[in-house]
mmCIF file of C-alpha atoms in Angstrom:
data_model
loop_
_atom_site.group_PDB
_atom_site.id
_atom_site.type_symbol
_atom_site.label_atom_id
_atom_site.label_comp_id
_atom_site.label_asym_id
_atom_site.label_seq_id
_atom_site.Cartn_x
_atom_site.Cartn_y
_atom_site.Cartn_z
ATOM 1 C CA UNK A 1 19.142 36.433 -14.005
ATOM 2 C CA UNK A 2 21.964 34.170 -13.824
ATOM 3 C CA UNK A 3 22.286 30.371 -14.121
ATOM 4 C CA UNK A 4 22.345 29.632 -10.007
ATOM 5 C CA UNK A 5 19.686 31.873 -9.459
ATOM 6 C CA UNK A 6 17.465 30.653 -11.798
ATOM 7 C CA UNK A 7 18.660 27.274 -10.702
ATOM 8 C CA UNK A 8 17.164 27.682 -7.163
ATOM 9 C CA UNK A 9 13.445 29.379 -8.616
ATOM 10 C CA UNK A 10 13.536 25.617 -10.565
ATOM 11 C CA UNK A 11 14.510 23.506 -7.399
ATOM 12 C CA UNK A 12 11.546 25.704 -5.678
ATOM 13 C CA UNK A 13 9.621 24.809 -8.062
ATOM 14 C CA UNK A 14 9.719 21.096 -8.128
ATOM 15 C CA UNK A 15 9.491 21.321 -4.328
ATOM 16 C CA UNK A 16 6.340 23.256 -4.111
ATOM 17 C CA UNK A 17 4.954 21.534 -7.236
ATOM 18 C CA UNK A 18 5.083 17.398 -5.944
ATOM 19 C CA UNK A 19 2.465 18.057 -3.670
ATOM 20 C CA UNK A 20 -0.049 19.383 -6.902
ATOM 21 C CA UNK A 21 1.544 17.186 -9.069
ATOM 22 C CA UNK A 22 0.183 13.735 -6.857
ATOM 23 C CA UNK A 23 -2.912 15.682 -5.883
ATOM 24 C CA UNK A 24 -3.746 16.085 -10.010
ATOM 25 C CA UNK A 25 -2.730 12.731 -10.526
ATOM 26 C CA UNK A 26 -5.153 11.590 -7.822
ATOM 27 C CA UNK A 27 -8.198 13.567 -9.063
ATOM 28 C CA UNK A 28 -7.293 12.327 -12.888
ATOM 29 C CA UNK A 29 -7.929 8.351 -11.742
ATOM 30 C CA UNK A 30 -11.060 9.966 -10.171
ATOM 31 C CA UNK A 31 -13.157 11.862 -12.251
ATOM 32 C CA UNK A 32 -11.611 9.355 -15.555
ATOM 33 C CA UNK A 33 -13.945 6.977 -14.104
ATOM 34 C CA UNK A 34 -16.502 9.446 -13.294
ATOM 35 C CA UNK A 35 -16.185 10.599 -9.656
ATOM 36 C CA UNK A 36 -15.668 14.343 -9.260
ATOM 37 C CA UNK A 37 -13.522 14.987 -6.404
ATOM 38 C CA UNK A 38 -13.740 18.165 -4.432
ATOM 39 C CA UNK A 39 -12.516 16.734 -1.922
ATOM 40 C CA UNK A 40 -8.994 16.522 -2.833
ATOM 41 C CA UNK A 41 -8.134 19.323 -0.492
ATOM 42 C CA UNK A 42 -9.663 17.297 2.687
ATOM 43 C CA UNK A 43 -7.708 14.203 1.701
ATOM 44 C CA UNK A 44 -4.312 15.801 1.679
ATOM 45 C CA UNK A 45 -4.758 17.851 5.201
ATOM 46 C CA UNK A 46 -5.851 14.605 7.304
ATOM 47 C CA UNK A 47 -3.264 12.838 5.329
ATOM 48 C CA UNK A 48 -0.777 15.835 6.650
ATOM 49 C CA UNK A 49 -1.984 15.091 10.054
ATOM 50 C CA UNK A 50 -1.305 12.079 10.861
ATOM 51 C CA UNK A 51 1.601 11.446 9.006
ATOM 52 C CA UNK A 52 3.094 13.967 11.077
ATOM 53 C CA UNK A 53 1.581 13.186 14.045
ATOM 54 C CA UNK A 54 2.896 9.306 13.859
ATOM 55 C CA UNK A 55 6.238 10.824 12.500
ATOM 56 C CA UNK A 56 6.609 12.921 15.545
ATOM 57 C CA UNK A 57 5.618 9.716 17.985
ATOM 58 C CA UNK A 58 7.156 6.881 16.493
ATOM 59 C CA UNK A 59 10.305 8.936 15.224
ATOM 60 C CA UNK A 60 10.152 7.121 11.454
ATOM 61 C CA UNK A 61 8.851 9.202 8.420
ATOM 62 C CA UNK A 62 7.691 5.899 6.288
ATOM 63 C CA UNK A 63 5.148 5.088 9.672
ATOM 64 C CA UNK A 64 3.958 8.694 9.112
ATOM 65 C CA UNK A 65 3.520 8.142 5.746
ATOM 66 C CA UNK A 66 1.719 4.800 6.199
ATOM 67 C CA UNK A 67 -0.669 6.757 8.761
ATOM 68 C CA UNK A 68 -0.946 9.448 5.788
ATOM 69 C CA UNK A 69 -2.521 6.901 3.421
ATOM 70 C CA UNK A 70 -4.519 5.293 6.208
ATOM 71 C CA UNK A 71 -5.741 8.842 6.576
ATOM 72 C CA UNK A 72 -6.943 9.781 2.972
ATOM 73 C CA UNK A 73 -7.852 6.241 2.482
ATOM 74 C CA UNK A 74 -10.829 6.209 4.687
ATOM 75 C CA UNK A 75 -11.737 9.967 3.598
ATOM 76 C CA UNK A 76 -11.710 7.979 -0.131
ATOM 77 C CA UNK A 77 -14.346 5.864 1.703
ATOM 78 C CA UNK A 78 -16.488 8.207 2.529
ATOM 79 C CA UNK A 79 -16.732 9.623 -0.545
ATOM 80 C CA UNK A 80 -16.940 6.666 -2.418
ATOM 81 C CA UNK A 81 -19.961 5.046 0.010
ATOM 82 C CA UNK A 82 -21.576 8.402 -0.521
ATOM 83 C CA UNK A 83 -20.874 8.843 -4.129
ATOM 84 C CA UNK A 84 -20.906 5.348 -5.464
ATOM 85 C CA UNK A 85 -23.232 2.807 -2.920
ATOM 86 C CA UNK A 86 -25.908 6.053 -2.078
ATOM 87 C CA UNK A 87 -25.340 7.555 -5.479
ATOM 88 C CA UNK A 88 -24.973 10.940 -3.824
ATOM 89 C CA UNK A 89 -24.471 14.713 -5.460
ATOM 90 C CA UNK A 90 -20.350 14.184 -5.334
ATOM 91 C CA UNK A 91 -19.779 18.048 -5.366
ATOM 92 C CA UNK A 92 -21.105 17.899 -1.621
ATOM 93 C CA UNK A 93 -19.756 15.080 -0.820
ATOM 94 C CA UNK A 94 -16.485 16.431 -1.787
ATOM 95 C CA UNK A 95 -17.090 19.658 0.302
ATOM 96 C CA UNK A 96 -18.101 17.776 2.830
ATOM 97 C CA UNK A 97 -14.933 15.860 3.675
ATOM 98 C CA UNK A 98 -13.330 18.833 2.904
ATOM 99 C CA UNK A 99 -14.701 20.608 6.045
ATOM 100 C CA UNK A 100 -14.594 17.569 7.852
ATOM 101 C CA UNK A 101 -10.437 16.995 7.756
ATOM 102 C CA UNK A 102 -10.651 21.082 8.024
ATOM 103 C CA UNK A 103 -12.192 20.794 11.506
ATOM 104 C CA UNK A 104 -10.945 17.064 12.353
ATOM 105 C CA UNK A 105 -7.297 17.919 12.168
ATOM 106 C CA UNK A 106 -7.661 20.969 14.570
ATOM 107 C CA UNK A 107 -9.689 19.164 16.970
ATOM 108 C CA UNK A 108 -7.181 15.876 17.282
ATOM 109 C CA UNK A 109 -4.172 18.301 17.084
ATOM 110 C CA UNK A 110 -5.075 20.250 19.966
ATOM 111 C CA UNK A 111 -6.286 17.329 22.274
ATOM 112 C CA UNK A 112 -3.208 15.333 21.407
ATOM 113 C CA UNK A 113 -0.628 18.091 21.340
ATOM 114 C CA UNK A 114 -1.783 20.609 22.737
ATOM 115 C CA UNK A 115 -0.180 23.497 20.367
ATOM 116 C CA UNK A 116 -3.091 25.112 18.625
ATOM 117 C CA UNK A 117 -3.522 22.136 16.425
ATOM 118 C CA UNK A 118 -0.448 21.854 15.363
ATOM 119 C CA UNK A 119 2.190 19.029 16.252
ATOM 120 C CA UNK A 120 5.465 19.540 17.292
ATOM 121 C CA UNK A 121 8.198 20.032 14.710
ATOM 122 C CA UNK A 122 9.997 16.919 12.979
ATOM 123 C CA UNK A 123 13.494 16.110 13.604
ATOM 124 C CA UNK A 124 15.739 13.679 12.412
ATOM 125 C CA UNK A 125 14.317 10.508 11.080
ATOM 126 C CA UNK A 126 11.048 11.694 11.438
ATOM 127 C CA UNK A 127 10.783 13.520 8.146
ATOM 128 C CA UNK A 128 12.449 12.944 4.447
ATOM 129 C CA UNK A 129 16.100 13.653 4.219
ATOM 130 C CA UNK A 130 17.259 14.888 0.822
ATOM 131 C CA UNK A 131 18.833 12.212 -1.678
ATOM 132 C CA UNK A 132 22.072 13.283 -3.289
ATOM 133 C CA UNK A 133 22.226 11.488 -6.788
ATOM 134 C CA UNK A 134 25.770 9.328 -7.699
ATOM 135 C CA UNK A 135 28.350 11.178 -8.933
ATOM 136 C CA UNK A 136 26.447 15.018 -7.723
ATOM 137 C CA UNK A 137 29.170 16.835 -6.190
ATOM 138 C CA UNK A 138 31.837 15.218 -8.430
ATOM 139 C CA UNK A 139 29.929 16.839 -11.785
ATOM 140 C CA UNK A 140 29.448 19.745 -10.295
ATOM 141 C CA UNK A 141 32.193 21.624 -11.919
ATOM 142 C CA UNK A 142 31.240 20.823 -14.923
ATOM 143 C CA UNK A 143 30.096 23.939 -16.763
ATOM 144 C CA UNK A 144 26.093 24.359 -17.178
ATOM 145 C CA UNK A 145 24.943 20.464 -17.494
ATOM 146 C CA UNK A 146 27.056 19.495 -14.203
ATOM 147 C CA UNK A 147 25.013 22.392 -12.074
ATOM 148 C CA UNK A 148 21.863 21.436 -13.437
ATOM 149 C CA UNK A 149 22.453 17.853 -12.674
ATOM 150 C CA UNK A 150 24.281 18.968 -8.997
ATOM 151 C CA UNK A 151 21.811 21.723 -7.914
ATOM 152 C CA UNK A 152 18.378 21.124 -9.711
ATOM 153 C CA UNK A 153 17.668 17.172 -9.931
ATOM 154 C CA UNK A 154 20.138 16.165 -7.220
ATOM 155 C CA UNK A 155 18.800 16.699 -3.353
ATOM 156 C CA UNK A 156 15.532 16.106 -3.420
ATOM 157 C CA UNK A 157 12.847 13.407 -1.241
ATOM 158 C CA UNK A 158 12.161 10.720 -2.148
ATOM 159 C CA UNK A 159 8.765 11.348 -2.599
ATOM 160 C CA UNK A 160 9.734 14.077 -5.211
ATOM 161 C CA UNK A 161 11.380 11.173 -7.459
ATOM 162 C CA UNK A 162 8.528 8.709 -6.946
ATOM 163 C CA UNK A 163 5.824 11.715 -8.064
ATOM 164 C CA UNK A 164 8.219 12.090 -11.392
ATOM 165 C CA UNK A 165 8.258 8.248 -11.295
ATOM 166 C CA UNK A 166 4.144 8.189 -10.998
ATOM 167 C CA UNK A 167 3.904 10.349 -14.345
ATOM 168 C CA UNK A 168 4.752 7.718 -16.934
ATOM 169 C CA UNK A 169 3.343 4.976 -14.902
ATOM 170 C CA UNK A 170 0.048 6.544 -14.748
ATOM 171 C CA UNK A 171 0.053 7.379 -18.586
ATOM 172 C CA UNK A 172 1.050 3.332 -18.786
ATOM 173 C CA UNK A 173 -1.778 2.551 -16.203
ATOM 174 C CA UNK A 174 -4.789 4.759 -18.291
ATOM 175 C CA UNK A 175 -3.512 3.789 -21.944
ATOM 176 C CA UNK A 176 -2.238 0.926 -22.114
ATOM 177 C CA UNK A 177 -3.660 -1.597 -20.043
ATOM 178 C CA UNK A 178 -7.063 -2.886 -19.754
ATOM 179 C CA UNK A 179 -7.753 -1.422 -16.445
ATOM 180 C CA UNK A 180 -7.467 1.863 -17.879
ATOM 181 C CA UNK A 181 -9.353 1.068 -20.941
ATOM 182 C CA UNK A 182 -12.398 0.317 -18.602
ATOM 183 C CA UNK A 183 -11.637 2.787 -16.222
ATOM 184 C CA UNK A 184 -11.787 5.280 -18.527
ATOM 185 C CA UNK A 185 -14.681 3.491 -20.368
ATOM 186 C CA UNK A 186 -16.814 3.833 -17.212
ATOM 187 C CA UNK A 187 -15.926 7.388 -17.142
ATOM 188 C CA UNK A 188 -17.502 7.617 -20.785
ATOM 189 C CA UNK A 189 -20.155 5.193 -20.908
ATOM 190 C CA UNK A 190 -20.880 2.775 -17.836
ATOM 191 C CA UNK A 191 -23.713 1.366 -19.234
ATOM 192 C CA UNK A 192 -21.629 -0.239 -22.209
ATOM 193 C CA UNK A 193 -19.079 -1.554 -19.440
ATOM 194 C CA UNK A 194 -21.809 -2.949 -17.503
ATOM 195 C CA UNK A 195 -23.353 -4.907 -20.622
ATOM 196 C CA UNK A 196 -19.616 -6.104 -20.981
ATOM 197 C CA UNK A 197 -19.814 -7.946 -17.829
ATOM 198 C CA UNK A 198 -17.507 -5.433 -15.402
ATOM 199 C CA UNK A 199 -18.474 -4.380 -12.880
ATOM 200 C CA UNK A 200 -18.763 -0.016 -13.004
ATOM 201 C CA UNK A 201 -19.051 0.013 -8.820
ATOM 202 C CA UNK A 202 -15.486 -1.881 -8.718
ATOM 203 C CA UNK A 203 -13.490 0.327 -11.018
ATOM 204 C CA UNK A 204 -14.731 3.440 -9.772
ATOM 205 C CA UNK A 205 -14.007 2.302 -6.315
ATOM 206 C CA UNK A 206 -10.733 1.302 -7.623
ATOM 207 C CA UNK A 207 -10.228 5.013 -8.725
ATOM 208 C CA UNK A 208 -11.505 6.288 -6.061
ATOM 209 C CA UNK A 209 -8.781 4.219 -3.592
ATOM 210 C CA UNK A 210 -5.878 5.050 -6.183
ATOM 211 C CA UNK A 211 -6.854 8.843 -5.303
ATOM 212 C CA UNK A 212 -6.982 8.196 -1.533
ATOM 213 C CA UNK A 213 -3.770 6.758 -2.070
ATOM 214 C CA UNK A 214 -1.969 9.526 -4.305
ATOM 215 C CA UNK A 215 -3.225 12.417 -2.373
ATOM 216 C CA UNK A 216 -1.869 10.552 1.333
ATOM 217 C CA UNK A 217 1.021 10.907 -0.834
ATOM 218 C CA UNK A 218 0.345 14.380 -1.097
ATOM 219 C CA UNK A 219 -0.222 15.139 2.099
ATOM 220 C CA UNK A 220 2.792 13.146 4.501
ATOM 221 C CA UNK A 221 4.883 15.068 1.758
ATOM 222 C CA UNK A 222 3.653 18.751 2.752
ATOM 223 C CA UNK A 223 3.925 17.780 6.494
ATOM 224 C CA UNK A 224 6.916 15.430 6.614
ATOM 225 C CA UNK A 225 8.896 16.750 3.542
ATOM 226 C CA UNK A 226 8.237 20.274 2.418
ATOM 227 C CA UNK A 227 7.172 21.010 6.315
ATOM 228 C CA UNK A 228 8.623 19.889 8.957
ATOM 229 C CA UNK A 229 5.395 19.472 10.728
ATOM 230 C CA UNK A 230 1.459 19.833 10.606
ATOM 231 C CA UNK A 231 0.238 23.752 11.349
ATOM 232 C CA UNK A 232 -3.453 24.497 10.604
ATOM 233 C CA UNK A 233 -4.891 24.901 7.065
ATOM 234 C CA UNK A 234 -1.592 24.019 5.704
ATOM 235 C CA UNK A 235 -2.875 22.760 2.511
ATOM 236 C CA UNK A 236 -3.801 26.061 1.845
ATOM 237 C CA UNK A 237 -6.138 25.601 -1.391
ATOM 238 C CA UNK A 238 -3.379 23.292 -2.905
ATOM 239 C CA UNK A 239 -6.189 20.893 -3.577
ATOM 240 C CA UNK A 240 -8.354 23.370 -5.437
ATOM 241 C CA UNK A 241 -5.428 24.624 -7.778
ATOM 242 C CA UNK A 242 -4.792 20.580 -8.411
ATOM 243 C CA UNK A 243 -8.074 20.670 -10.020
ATOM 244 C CA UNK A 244 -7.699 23.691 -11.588
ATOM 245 C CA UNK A 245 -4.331 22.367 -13.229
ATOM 246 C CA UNK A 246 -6.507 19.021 -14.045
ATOM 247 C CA UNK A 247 -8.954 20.672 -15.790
ATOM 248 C CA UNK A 248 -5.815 22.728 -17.856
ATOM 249 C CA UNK A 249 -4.339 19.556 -18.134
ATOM 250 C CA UNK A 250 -7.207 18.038 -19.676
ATOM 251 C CA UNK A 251 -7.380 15.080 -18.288
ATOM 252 C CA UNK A 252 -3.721 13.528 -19.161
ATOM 253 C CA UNK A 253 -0.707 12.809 -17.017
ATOM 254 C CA UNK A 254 2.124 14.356 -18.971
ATOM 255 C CA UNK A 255 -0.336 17.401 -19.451
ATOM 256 C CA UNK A 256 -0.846 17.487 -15.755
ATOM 257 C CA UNK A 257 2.830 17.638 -14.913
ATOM 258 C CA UNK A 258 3.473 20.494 -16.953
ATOM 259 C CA UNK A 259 0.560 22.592 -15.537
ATOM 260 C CA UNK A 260 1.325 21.869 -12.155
ATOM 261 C CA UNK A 261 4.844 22.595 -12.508
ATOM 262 C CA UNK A 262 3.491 26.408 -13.863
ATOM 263 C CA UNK A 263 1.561 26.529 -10.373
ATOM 264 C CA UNK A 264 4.363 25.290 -8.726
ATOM 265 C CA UNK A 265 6.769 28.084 -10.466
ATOM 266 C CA UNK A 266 4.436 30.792 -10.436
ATOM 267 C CA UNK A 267 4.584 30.399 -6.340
ATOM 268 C CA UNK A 268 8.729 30.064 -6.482
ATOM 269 C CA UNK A 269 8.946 33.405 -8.223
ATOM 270 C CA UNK A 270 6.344 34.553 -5.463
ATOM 271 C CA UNK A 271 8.194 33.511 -2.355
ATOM 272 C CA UNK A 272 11.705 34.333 -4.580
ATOM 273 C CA UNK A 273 10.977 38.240 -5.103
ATOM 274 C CA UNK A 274 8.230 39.585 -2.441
ATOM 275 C CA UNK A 275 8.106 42.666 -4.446
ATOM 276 C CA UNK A 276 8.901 43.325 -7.752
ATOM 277 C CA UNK A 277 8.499 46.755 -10.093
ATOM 278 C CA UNK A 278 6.486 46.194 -13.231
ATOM 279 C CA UNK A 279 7.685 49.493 -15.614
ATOM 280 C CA UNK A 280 8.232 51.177 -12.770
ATOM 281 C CA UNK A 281 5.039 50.487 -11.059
ATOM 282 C CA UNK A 282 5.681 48.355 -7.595
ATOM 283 C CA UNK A 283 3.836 45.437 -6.964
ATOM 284 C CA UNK A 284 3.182 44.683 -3.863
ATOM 285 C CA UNK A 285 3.582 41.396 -1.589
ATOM 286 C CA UNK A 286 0.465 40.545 -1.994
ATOM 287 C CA UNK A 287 0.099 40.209 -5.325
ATOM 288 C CA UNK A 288 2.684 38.257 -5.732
ATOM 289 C CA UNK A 289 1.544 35.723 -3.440
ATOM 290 C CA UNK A 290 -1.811 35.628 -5.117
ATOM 291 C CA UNK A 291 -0.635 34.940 -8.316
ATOM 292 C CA UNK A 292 -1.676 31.271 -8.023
ATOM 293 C CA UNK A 293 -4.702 31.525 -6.876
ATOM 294 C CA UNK A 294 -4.547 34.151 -9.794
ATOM 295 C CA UNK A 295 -3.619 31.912 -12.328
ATOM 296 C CA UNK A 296 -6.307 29.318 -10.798
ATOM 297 C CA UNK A 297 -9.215 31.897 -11.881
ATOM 298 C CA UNK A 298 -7.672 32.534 -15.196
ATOM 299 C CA UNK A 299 -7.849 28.933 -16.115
ATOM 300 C CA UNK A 300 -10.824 28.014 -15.049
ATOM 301 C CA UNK A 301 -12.668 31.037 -16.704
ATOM 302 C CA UNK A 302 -10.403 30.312 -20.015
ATOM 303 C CA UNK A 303 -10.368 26.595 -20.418
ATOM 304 C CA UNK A 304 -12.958 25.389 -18.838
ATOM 305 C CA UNK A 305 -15.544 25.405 -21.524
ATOM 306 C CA UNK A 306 -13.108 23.959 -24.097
ATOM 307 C CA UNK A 307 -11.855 20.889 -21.918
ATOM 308 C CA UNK A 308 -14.421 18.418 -22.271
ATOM 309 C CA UNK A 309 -14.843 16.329 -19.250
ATOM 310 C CA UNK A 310 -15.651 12.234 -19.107
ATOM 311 C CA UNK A 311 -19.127 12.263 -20.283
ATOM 312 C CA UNK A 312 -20.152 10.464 -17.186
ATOM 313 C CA UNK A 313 -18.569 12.587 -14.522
ATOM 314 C CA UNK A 314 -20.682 13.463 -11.821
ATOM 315 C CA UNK A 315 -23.599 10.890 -12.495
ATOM 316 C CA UNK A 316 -24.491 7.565 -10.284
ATOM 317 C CA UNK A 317 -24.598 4.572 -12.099
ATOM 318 C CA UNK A 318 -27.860 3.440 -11.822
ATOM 319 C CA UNK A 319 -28.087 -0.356 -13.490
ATOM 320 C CA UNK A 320 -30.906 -0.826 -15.667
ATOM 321 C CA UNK A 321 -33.014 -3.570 -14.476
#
């Protein structure tokens, strides 16, 4: 394989790996403070939506992405009112926004589009351009480092740079402030934060917005920069191979990069070479689009009983009267 080549399976890569990258980064402020989150996959289609939806009407991508948060936002709500103020199971609260936005989005697409629940492609303004970096095309002849500068880091959304951006800041966020100390306090031991005077229902409502925030993120991305436009489904299990990577990742941000970058290369190779021969055995095209979803089984059946989740996860607070 030679250096271009290899050059554009990376550049796929970082595309197709932003959107898992903010949705793992999303369910990591979750579950830290105890909130399991299913419904990462809902999140990111309604936030797909209607950030292409007001893209496509108002003709500006950063109004679609406004109406992307918006979106996951008030899915956040609903789980957190569910999971937090009725102390329901959050597994099914998770699957349950996760068929809502599966149905919603169909239902709003067709009545306001008309298309089969789609909308209508994005033009223009109305999605993310690509940023060339200073100085790109002028170090482009420079052997090896130029081309990797040039092809692989230059040209990409903005949202790609601000989910690289969102890597460090979150390991800043969770370690070394004192938010993060008690959010990930009330992932381990509410009770002790609640004796400590904080209050558990704030912070995991806090974590639970910061998701709803991360995976709109997500979402106007897929629709407004990978896409160019909403089209049913188009998640496409995204949010369950987030999780999977989160549970790889083991809880931490720089962790989570790296695994979601695997996902996010295992699907470059995919769409790169739709068939490949394995010692002379040919695989076919499906195969190699499955291997994420692969990948995603493999995990969880091999590191999910040695990554130890927040104690907490999963369990109402109930204060002790």
């Amino acid at each position: 394989m030679d250096l271009p080549t290899a050059l554009q399976i990376l550049d796929s890569m970082i595309r197709l790996g932003t959107p898992l990258l903010l949705a793992c980064l999303a369910g990591l402020f979750s579950e830290r403070a105890g909130i399991f989150d299913i419904g990462l996959e809902g999140k990111m289609l309604s936030a797909a939506f209607l950030s292409a939806a007001v893209a496509f009407v108002t003709g500006s991508v950063w109004l679609g992405v406004l109406a992307g948060l918006v979106a996951a936002l008030m899915m956040s709500a609903i789980h957190g009112l569910a999971s937090i103020t009725f102390r329901g199971n959050q597994l099914i609260s998770g699957v349950a926004i996760n068929f809502l936005a599966s149905g919603l989005t169909v239902l709003l697409g067709q009545y306001w589009f008309a298309l089969g629940g789609r909308t209508p492609s994005l033009e223009g303004a109305a999605r993310f351009q690509p940023i060339t970096l200073p100085f790109a095309q002028e170090l482009r002849e420079v052997p090896v480092l130029g081309l990797i500068y040039a092809e692989l880091i230059s040209g990409h959304t903005a949202l790609v740079y601000l989910a690289f951006a969102l890597v460090p800041l979150s390991w800043w966020l969770l370690y070394r402030t004192r938010f993060g100390l008690r959010l990930r306090a009330v992932g381990e031991n509410p009770a002790a934060v609640d004796t400590a005077g904080v209050s558990v229902v704030g912070i995991r409502y806090a974590a639970v917005a910061i998701c709803g925030l991360l995976t709109g993120l997500a979402g106007a991305y897929l629709a407004c920069g990978l896409s160019a436009g909403f089209v049913k489904e188009m998640t496409a299990g995204r949010g369950y191979i987030a999780l999977a990577a989160l549970i790889f990742a083991k809880w931490r941000p720089w962790q989570a990069l790296a695994a979601t970058m695997l996902f996010g290369l295992l699907e470059a190779v995919a769409n790169r070479y739709q068939s490949l021969d394995l010692w002379g055995v040919p695989l076919p095209v499906q195969f190699m689009q499955a291997l994420p979803y692969i990948l995603t089984v493999v995990i969880l059946a091999g590191f999910v009983g040695k990554a130890i989740p927040p104690r907490a996860g999963g369990q109402p607070y109930v204060k002790e009267r």
